[in-house]
PDB file of C-alpha atoms and ligand atoms in Angstrom:
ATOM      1  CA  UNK A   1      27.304 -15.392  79.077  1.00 54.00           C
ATOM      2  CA  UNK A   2      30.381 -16.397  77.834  1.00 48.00           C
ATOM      3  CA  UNK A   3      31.977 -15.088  80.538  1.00 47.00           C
ATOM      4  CA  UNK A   4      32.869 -18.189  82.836  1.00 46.00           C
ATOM      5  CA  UNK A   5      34.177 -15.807  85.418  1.00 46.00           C
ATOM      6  CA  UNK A   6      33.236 -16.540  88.915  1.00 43.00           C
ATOM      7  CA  UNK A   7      32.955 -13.051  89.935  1.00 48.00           C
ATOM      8  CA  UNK A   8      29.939 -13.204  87.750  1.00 48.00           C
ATOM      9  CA  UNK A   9      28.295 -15.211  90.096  1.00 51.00           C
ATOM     10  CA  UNK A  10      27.875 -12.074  92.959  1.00 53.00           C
ATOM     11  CA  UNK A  11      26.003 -10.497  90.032  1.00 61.00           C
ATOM     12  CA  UNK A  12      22.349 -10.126  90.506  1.00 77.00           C
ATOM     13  CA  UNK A  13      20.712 -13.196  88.850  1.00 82.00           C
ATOM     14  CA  UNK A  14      17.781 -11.279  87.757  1.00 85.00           C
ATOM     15  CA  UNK A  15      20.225  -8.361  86.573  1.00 91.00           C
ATOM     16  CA  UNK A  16      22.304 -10.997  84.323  1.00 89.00           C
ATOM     17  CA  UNK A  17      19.231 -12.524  83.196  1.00 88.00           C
ATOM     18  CA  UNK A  18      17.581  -9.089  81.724  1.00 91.00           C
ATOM     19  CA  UNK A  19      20.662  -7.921  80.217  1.00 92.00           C
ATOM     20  CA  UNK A  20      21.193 -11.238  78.180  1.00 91.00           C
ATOM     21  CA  UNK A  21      17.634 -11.565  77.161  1.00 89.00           C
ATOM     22  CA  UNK A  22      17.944  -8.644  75.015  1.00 86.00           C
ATOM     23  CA  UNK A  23      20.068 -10.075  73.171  1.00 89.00           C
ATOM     24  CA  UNK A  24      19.383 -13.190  70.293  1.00 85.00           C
ATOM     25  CA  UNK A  25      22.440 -14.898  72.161  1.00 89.00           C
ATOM     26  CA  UNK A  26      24.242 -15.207  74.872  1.00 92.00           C
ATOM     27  CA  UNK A  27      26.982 -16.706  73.747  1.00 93.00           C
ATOM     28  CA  UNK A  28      29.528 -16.257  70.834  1.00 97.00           C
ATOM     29  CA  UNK A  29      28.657 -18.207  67.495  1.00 98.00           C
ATOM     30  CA  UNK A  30      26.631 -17.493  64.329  1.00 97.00           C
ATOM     31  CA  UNK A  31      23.977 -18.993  61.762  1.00 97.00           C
ATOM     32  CA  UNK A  32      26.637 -19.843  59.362  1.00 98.00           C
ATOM     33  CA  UNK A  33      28.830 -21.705  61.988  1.00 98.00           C
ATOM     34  CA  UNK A  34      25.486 -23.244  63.454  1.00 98.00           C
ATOM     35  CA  UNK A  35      25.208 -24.551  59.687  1.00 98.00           C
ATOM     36  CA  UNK A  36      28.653 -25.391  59.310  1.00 98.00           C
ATOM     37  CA  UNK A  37      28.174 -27.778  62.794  1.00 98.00           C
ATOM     38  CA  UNK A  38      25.172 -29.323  61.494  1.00 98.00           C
ATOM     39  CA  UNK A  39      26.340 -29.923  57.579  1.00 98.00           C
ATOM     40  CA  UNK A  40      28.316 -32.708  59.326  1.00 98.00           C
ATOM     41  CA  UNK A  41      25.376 -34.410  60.717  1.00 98.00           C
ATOM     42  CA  UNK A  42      23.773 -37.292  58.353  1.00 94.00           C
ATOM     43  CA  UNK A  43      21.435 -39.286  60.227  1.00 84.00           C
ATOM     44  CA  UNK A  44      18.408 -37.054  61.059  1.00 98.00           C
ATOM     45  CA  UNK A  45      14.555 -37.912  59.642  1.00 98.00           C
ATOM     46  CA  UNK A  46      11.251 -36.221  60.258  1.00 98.00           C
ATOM     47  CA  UNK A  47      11.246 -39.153  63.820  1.00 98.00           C
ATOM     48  CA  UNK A  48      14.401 -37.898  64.921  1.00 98.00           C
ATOM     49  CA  UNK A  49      14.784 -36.357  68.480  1.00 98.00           C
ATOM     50  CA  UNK A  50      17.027 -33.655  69.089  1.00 98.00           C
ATOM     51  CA  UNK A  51      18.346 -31.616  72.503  1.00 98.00           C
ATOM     52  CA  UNK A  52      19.634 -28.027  72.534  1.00 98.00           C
ATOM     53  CA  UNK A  53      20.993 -28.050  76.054  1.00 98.00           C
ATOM     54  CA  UNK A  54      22.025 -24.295  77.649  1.00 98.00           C
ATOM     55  CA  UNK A  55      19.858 -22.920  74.822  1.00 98.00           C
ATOM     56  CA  UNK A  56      19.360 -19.572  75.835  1.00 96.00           C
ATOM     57  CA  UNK A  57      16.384 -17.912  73.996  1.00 95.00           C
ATOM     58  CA  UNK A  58      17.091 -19.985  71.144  1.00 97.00           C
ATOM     59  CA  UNK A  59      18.884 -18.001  68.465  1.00 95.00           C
ATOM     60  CA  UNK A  60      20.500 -21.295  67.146  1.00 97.00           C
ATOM     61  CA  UNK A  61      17.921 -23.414  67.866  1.00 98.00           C
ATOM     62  CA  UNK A  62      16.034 -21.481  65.459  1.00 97.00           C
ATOM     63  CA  UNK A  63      18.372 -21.694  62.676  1.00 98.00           C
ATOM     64  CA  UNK A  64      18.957 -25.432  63.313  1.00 98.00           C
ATOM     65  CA  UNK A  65      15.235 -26.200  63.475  1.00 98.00           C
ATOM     66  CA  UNK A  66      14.824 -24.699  59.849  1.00 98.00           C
ATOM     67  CA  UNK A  67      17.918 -26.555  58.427  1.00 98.00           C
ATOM     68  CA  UNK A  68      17.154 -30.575  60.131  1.00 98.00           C
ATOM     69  CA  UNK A  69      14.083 -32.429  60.572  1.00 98.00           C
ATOM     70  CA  UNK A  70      12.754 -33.924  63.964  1.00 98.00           C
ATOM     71  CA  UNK A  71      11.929 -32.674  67.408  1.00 98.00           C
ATOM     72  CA  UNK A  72      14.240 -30.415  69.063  1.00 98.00           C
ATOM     73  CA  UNK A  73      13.729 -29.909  72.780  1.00 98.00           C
ATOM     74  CA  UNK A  74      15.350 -26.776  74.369  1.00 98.00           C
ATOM     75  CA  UNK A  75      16.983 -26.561  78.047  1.00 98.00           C
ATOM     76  CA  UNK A  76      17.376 -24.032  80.388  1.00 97.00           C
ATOM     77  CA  UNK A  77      18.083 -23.360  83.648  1.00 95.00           C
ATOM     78  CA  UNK A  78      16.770 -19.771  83.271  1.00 93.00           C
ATOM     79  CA  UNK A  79      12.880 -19.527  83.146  1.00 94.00           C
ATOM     80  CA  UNK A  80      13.444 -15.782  81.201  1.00 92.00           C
ATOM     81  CA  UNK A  81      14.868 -17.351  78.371  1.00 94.00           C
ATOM     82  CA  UNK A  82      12.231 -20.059  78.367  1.00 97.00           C
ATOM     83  CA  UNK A  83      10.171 -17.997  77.751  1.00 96.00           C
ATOM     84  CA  UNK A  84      11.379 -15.927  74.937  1.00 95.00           C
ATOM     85  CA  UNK A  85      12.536 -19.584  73.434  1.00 97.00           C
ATOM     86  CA  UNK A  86       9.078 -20.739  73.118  1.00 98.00           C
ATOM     87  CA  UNK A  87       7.666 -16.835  71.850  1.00 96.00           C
ATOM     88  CA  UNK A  88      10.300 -17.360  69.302  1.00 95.00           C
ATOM     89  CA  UNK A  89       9.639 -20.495  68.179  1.00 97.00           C
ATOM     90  CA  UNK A  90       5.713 -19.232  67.451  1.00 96.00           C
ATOM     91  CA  UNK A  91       6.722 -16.337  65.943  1.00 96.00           C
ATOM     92  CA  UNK A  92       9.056 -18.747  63.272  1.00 96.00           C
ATOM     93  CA  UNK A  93       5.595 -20.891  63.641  1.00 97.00           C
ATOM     94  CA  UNK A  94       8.092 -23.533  64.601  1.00 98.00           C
ATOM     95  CA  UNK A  95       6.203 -24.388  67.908  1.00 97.00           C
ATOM     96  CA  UNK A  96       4.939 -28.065  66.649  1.00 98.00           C
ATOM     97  CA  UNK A  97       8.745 -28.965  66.488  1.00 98.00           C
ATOM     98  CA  UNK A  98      10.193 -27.242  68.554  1.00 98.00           C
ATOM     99  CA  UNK A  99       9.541 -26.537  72.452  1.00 98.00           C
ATOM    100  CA  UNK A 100      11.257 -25.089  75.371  1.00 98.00           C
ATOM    101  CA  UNK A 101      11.366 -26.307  78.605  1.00 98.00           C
ATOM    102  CA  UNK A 102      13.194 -25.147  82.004  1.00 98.00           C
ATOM    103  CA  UNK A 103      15.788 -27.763  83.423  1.00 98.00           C
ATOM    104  CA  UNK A 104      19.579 -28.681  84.086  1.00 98.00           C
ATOM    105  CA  UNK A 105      21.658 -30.035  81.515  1.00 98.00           C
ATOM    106  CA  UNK A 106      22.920 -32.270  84.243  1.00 97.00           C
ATOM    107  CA  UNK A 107      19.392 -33.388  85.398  1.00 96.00           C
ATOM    108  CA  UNK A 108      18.169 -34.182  81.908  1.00 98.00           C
ATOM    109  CA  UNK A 109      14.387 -35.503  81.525  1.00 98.00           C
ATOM    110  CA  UNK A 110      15.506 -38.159  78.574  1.00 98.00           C
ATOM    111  CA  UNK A 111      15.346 -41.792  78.340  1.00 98.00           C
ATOM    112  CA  UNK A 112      18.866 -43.452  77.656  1.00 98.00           C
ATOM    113  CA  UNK A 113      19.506 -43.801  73.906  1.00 98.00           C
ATOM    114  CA  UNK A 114      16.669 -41.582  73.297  1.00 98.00           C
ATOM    115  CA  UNK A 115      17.906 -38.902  71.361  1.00 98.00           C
ATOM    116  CA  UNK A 116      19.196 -38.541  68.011  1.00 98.00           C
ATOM    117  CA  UNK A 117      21.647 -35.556  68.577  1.00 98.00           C
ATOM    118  CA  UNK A 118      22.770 -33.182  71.464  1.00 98.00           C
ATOM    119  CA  UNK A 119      23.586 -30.038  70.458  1.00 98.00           C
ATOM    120  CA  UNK A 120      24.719 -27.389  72.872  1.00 98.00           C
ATOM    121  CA  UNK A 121      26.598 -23.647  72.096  1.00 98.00           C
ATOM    122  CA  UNK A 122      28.587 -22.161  74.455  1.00 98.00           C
ATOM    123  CA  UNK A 123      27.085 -23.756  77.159  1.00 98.00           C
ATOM    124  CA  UNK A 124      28.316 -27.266  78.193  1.00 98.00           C
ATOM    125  CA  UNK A 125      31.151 -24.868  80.379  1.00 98.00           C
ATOM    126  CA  UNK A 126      28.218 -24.868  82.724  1.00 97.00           C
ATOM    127  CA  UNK A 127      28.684 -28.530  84.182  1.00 98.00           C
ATOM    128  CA  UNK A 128      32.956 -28.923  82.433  1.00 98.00           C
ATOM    129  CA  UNK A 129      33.620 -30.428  78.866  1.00 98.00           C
ATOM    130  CA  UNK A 130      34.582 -33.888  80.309  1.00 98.00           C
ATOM    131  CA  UNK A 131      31.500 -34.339  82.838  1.00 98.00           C
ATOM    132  CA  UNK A 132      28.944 -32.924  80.182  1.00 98.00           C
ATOM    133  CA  UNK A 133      30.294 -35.067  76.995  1.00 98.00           C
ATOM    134  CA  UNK A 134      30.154 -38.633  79.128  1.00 98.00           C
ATOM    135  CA  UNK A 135      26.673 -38.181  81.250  1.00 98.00           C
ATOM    136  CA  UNK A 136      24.896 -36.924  77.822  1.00 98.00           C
ATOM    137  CA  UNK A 137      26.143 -40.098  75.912  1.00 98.00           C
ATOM    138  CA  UNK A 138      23.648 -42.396  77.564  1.00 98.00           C
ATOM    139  CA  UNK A 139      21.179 -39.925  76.117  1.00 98.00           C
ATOM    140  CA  UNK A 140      22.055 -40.843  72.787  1.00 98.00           C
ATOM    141  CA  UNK A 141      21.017 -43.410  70.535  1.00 98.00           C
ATOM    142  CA  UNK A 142      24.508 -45.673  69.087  1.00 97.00           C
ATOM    143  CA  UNK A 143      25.596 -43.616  65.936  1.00 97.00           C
ATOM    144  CA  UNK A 144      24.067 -40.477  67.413  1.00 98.00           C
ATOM    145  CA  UNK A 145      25.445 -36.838  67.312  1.00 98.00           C
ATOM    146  CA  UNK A 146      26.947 -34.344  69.712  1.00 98.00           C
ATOM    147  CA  UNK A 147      27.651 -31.009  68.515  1.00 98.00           C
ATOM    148  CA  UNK A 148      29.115 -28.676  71.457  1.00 98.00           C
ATOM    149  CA  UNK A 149      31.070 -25.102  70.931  1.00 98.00           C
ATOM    150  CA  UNK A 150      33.182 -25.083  73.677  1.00 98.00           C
ATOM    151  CA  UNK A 151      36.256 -22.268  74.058  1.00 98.00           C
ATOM    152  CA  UNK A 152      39.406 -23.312  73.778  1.00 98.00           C
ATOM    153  CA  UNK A 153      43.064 -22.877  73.542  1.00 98.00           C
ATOM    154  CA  UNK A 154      44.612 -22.069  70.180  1.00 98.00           C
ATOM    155  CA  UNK A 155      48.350 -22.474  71.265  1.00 98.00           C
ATOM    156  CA  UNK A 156      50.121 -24.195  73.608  1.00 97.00           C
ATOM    157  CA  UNK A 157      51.690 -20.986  75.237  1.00 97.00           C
ATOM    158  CA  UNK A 158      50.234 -17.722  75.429  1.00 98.00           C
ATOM    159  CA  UNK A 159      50.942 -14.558  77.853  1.00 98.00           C
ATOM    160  CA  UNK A 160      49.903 -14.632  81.478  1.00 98.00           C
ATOM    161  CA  UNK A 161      47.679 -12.112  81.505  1.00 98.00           C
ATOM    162  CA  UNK A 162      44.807 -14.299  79.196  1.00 98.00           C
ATOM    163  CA  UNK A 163      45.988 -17.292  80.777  1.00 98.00           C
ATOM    164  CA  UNK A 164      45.575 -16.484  84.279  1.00 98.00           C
ATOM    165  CA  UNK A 165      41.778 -14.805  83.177  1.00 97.00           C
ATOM    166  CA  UNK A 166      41.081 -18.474  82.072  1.00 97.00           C
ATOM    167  CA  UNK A 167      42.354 -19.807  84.660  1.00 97.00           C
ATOM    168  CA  UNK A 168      40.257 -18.474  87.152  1.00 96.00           C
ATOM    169  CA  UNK A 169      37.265 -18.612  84.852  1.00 95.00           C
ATOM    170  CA  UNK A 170      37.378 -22.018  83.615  1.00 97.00           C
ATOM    171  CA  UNK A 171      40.246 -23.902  84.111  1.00 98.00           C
ATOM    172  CA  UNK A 172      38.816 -27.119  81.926  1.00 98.00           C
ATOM    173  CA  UNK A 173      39.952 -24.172  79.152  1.00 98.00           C
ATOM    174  CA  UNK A 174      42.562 -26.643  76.925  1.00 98.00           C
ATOM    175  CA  UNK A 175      44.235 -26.821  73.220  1.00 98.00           C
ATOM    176  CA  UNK A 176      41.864 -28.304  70.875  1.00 98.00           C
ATOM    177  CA  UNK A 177      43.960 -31.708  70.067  1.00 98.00           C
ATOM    178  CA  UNK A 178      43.056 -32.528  74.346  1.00 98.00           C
ATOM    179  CA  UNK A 179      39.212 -31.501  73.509  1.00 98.00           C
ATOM    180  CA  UNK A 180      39.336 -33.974  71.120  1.00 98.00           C
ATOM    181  CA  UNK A 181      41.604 -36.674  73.388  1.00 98.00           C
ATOM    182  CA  UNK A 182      38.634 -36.327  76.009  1.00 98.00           C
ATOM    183  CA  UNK A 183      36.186 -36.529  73.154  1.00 98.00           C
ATOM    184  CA  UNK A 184      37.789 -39.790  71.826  1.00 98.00           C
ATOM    185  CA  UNK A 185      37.812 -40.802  75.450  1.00 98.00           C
ATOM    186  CA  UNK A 186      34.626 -40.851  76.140  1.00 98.00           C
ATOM    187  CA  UNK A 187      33.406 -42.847  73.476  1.00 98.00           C
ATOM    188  CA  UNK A 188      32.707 -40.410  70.872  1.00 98.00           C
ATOM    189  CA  UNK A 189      34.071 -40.684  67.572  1.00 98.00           C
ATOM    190  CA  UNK A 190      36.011 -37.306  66.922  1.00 98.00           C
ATOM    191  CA  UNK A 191      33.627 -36.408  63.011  1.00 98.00           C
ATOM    192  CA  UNK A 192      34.969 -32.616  62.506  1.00 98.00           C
ATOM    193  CA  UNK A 193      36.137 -29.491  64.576  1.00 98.00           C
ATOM    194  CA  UNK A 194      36.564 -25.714  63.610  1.00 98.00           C
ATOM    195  CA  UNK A 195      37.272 -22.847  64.921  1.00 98.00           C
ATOM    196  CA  UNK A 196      34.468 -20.520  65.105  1.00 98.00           C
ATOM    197  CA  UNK A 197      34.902 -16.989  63.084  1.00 98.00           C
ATOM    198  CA  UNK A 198      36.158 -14.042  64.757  1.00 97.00           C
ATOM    199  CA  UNK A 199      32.591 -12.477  63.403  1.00 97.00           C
ATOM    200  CA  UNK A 200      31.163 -15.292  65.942  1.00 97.00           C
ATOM    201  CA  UNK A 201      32.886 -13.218  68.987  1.00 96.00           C
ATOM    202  CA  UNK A 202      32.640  -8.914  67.441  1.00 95.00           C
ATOM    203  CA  UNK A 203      29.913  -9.152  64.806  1.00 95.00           C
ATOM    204  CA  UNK A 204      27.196 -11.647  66.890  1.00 95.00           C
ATOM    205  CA  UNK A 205      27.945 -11.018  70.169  1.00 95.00           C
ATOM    206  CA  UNK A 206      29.702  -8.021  71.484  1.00 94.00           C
ATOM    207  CA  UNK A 207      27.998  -5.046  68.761  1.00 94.00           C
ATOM    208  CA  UNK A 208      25.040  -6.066  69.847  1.00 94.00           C
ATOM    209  CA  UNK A 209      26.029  -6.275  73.485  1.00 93.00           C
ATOM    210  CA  UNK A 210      27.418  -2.817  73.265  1.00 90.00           C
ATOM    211  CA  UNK A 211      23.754  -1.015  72.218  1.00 86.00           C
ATOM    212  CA  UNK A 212      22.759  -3.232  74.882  1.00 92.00           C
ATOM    213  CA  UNK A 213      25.001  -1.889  77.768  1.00 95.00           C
ATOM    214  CA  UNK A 214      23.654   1.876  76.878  1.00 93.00           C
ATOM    215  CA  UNK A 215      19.899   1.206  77.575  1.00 93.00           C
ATOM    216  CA  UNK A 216      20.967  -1.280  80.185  1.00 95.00           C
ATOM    217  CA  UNK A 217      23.334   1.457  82.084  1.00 95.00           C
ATOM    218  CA  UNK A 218      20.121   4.372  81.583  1.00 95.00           C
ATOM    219  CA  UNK A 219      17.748   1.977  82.633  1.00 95.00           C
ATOM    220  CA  UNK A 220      19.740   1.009  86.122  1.00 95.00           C
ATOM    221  CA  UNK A 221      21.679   4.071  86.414  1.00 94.00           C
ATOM    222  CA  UNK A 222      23.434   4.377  89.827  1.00 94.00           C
ATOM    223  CA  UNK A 223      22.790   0.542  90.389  1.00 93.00           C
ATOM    224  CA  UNK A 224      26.389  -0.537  91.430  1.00 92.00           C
ATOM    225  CA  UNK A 225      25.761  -4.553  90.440  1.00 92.00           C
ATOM    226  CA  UNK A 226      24.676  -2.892  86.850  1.00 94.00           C
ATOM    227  CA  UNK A 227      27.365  -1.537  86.224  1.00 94.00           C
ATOM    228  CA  UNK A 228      29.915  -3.946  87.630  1.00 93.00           C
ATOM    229  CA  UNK A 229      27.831  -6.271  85.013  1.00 93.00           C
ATOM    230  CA  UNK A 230      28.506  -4.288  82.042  1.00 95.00           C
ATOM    231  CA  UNK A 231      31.881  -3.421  83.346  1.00 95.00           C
ATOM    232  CA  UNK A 232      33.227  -7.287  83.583  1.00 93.00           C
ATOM    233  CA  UNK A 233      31.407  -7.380  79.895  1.00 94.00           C
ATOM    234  CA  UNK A 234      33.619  -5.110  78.291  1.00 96.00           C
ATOM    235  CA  UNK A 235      36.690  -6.269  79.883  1.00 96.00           C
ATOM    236  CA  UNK A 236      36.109  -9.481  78.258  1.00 95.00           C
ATOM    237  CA  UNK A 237      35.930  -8.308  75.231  1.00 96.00           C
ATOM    238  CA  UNK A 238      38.709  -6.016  75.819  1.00 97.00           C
ATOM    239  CA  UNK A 239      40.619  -8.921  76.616  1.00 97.00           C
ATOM    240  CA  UNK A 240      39.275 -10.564  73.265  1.00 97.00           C
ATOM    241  CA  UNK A 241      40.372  -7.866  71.158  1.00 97.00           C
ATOM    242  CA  UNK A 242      43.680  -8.034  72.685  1.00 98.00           C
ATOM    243  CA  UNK A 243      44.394 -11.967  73.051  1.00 98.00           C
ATOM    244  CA  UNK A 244      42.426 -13.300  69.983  1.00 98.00           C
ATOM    245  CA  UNK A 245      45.118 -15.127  68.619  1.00 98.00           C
ATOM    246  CA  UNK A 246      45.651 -17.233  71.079  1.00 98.00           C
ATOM    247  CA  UNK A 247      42.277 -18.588  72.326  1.00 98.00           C
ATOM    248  CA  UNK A 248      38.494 -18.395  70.944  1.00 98.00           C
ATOM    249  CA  UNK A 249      35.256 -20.706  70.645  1.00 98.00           C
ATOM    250  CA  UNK A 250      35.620 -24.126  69.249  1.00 98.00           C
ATOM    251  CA  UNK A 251      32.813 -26.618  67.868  1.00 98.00           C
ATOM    252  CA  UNK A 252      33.505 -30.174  68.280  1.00 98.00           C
ATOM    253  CA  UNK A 253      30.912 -32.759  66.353  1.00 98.00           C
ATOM    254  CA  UNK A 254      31.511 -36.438  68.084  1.00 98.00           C
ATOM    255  CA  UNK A 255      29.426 -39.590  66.979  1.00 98.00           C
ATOM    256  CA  UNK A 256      28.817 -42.242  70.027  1.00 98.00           C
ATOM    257  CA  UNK A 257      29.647 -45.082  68.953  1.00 93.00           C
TER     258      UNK A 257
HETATM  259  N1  SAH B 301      23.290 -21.614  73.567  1.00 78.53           N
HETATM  260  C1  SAH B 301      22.981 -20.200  73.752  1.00 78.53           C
HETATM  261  C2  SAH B 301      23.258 -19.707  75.167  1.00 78.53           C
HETATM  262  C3  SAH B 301      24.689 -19.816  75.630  1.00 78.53           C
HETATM  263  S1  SAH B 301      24.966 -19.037  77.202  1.00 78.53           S
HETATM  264  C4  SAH B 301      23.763 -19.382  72.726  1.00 78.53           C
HETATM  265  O1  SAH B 301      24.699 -19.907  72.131  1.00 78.53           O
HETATM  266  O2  SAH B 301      23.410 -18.213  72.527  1.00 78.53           O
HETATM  267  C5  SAH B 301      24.887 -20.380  78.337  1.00 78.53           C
HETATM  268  C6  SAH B 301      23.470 -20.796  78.705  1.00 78.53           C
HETATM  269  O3  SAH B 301      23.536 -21.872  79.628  1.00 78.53           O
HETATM  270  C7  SAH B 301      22.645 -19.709  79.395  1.00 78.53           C
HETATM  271  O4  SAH B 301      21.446 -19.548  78.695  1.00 78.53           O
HETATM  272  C8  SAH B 301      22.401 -20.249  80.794  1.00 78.53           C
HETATM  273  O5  SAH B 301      21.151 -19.875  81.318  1.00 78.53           O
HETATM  274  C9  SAH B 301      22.465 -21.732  80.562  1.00 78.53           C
HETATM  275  N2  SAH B 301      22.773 -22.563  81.730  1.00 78.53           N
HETATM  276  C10 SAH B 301      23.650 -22.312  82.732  1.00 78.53           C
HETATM  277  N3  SAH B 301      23.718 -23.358  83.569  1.00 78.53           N
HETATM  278  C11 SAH B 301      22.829 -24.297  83.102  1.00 78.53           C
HETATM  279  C12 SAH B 301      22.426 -25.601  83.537  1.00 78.53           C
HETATM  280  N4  SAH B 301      22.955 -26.173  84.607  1.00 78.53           N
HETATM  281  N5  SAH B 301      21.507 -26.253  82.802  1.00 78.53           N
HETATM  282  C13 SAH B 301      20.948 -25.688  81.707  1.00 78.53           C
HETATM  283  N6  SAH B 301      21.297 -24.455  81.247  1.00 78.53           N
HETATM  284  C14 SAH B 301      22.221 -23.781  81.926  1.00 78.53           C
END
């Protein structure tokens, strides 16, 4: 789900749904960089209340529920990964703290200045950078976090062909100093960004996609909307391979002020 494409969209829901739940995430990133995000968060205590917004089936909620204190609350638009969110949260015996629940991140079911920190992987694309980063701050309590991996623009020129995919896809796509300009903007102190791994994008998300694809292909063989799926897939990461250099995922931690 990383792709931002819009032909993605005349996908079968369902389809898109089953072939990302197989996976432990639908977007690029890692435990280490989910870590590395949270190391730069200092205010959190057994009270503390924390979002994971677009969590998916919760493979970094997981790891962040282990490594901070406080209630984390999980969002989703998809009921499927709901539900494998909250079986995975038993099976870490981490359903007491942690709980999913189906919703939009731009419908959120908080009280203002509730919450203690927003977190949110590859997922805040959903709604656009700018829109997401200033209707979550009333969420958050005055010296709260956000911590959102968002993909961005390494350069300031790169060749048309990765532009123009961006383009269409998501065309909030910037360079990181104008992530952090909107970030500033919106009231957020600008704490730390880094560039996520390239193990984020081949080791964590696309080997695991590409077992995937093979039962996936089997298991809907001849379905045309299966196969345009996986096809779109591996052009992305075609076009990954290629243009690496020039774009990837970015986390940006912001503190409201
Ligand atoms: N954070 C997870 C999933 C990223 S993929 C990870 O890093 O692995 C993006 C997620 O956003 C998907 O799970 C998708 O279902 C969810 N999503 C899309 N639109 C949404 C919306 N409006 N509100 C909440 N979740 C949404």
């Amino acid at each position: 789900m990383s792709n931002e494409n819009n032909s993605i969209h005349e996908f079968d829901f369902s389809l898109i749904c089953e072939y990302f739940s197989s996976l432990e995430r639908q977007g690029p990133g890692s435990p280490e960089a989910t870590l590395k995000a949270r190391s730069f968060i200092d205010n959190l205590t057994n009270q503390s209340r924390i979002a994971d917004l677009g969590c998916g089936t919760g493979g970094q909620t997981m790891i962040l529920a282990r490594n901070a204190p406080g209630q984390i609350t999980g969002i989703d638009l998809f009921p499927g990964f709901i539900h494998l969110f909250n079986r995975n949260a038993e099976c870490l015996h981490l359903q007491n703290r942690v709980k999913g629940i189906i919703g939009s991140m731009d419908k959120l079911p908080f009280q203002q200045e509730e919450l203690d920190l927003i977190w949110s992987e590859g997922a805040i694309y959903n709604i656009g950078f700018e829109f997401g980063l200033n209707t979550w701050k009333q969420y958050l309590k005055s010296g709260g976090y956000l911590a959102v991996s968002e993909v961005s623009w390494f350069t300031s020129e790169r060749p048309d062909e990765i532009n123009d995919f961006w383009m269409d896809a998501y065309p909030q796509i910037d360079t990181i100093p104008n992530k952090v300009a909107l970030m500033q903007k919106a009231g957020y102190i600008p704490v730390a960004t880094f560039i996520l791994p390239e193990n984020c994008w081949t080791e964590h998300f696309y080997a695991p996609q590409a077992k995937a694809q093979e039962e996936f292909l089997k298991k809907h063989a001849g379905n045309k909307a299966a196969e345009e799926l996986v096809a779109s897939e591996r052009h992305e990461m075609q076009l990954y391979h290629t243009y690496k250099d020039y774009y990837g995922y970015v986390f940006y931690i912001g503190k409201k002020i």
